[in-house]
């Protein structure tokens, strides 16, 4: 990326780029080796805590939050090139600067909808990186791409809510530092407005009745980047009514508010993942010889590299346009563009990474390069925060409405 942003963004980009090069990328093999040692694979490797301390020392902390009271006070457009840099190491970069999902979305929810008591108890330790959190929405029994399908019940009993339900792929839940869940469920299952039936409540992880059933893998990987995904049962879990987030019946609206920034953050980081795949592809092409010459002389390889560069530049501009629209006309005004980047970016980046894997042969599917995990992450993001088809359906409906 060779065009200039504002002075503050350029200064942060320079400092973050140095941090990624000097500390984060060299820490990847260290983290992998440390993860292989502890009794639990979900323990945070010591090197991660070292990176977090260094990021704070360098003033690279909570960059994602636009509210200056809680974060860096950056706009989406200012944050975009910074998130891209952390995407070069998606398993360490975002965590090192306290900008990792699902905590980012949960912090945004608490900052926007939480009470003072909720912010003091949960938001402040999250901002400090002292705890982690999880967002419990997806369920195995229903198509959770349609949030109105959610079956978990949140029933009022005096001054308490009683929660019963089963969730899965709950990001962050396997991390021992995960201290709280934001749980989405039905408080008014028979209400006339299907978008007012759901609520969100805060559930401390150590609440009786919360049971971690198992870790869920992603294409066979234990996804440490997001603190592990879990299947979780809530069996007669009781929490005070004061633990509701926002208002009763506001769960659907809060979920939409949470997912907008989350979608663009994923796409920003995906650009960085693609850049790393291109770099690995080029390094491989010039260093590997087959059939009498370097791979870089092969026309198909040059086409892959050229196509990848064109695709990344197009995606970046679309992501930046979306960020600018979110800043200027709000998430609702940028609805079409948010859907467009969520459709286009994971799909295209997965293809770029796949070609890098192909160029590396057997080495591309193993653990000696980050390519296999990059591909798994990009492919998974075609499902996370709504599958492609849901966004395509909604975007097409908006396009067709102009002609009816």
PDB file of C-alpha atoms in Angstrom, residues 137 144-151 184-200 245 247-257 259 263 332 335 339 390 393-394 397-398:
ATOM      1  CA  UNK A 137     -25.057 -17.098  19.723  1.00  0.00           C
ATOM      2  CA  UNK A 144     -28.137 -19.784  13.154  1.00  0.00           C
ATOM      3  CA  UNK A 145     -27.515 -17.679  10.048  1.00  0.00           C
ATOM      4  CA  UNK A 146     -31.116 -16.633  10.751  1.00  0.00           C
ATOM      5  CA  UNK A 147     -30.883 -15.166  14.249  1.00  0.00           C
ATOM      6  CA  UNK A 148     -34.654 -15.427  14.695  1.00  0.00           C
ATOM      7  CA  UNK A 149     -34.163 -19.226  14.838  1.00  0.00           C
ATOM      8  CA  UNK A 150     -32.308 -19.108  18.162  1.00  0.00           C
ATOM      9  CA  UNK A 151     -33.845 -21.616  20.591  1.00  0.00           C
ATOM     10  CA  UNK A 184     -28.188 -14.564  23.152  1.00  0.00           C
ATOM     11  CA  UNK A 185     -31.494 -16.308  23.681  1.00  0.00           C
ATOM     12  CA  UNK A 186     -35.277 -15.998  23.618  1.00  0.00           C
ATOM     13  CA  UNK A 187     -36.924 -13.937  26.350  1.00  0.00           C
ATOM     14  CA  UNK A 188     -40.248 -13.578  24.498  1.00  0.00           C
ATOM     15  CA  UNK A 189     -40.526 -16.611  22.177  1.00  0.00           C
ATOM     16  CA  UNK A 190     -44.143 -15.893  21.227  1.00  0.00           C
ATOM     17  CA  UNK A 191     -43.821 -12.131  20.758  1.00  0.00           C
ATOM     18  CA  UNK A 192     -45.451 -10.621  17.651  1.00  0.00           C
ATOM     19  CA  UNK A 193     -42.192  -9.078  16.401  1.00  0.00           C
ATOM     20  CA  UNK A 194     -39.671 -11.823  15.610  1.00  0.00           C
ATOM     21  CA  UNK A 195     -36.851  -9.296  15.997  1.00  0.00           C
ATOM     22  CA  UNK A 196     -37.884  -8.393  19.541  1.00  0.00           C
ATOM     23  CA  UNK A 197     -37.979 -11.922  20.926  1.00  0.00           C
ATOM     24  CA  UNK A 198     -34.269 -12.169  21.703  1.00  0.00           C
ATOM     25  CA  UNK A 199     -32.150 -10.672  24.472  1.00  0.00           C
ATOM     26  CA  UNK A 200     -28.494 -10.771  25.476  1.00  0.00           C
ATOM     27  CA  UNK A 245     -27.352  -6.081  27.977  1.00  0.00           C
ATOM     28  CA  UNK A 247     -32.890  -3.843  27.175  1.00  0.00           C
ATOM     29  CA  UNK A 248     -34.960  -6.988  27.139  1.00  0.00           C
ATOM     30  CA  UNK A 249     -35.929  -7.691  23.532  1.00  0.00           C
ATOM     31  CA  UNK A 250     -32.952  -5.760  22.168  1.00  0.00           C
ATOM     32  CA  UNK A 251     -30.748  -8.767  21.370  1.00  0.00           C
ATOM     33  CA  UNK A 252     -31.343  -8.824  17.625  1.00  0.00           C
ATOM     34  CA  UNK A 253     -30.568  -5.122  17.204  1.00  0.00           C
ATOM     35  CA  UNK A 254     -27.444  -5.403  19.375  1.00  0.00           C
ATOM     36  CA  UNK A 255     -26.275  -8.393  17.335  1.00  0.00           C
ATOM     37  CA  UNK A 256     -26.569  -6.372  14.132  1.00  0.00           C
ATOM     38  CA  UNK A 257     -24.696  -3.458  15.708  1.00  0.00           C
ATOM     39  CA  UNK A 259     -21.582  -7.709  13.562  1.00  0.00           C
ATOM     40  CA  UNK A 263     -17.269  -7.997   9.513  1.00  0.00           C
ATOM     41  CA  UNK A 332     -26.749   1.407   8.033  1.00  0.00           C
ATOM     42  CA  UNK A 335     -24.940  -1.798   4.559  1.00  0.00           C
ATOM     43  CA  UNK A 339     -22.137  -7.125   2.629  1.00  0.00           C
ATOM     44  CA  UNK A 390     -27.210 -14.731   3.367  1.00  0.00           C
ATOM     45  CA  UNK A 393     -29.609 -12.681  -0.713  1.00  0.00           C
ATOM     46  CA  UNK A 394     -29.829  -9.409   1.172  1.00  0.00           C
ATOM     47  CA  UNK A 397     -32.813  -7.793  -2.646  1.00  0.00           C
ATOM     48  CA  UNK A 398     -31.615  -4.218  -2.128  1.00  0.00           C
TER      49      UNK A 398
END
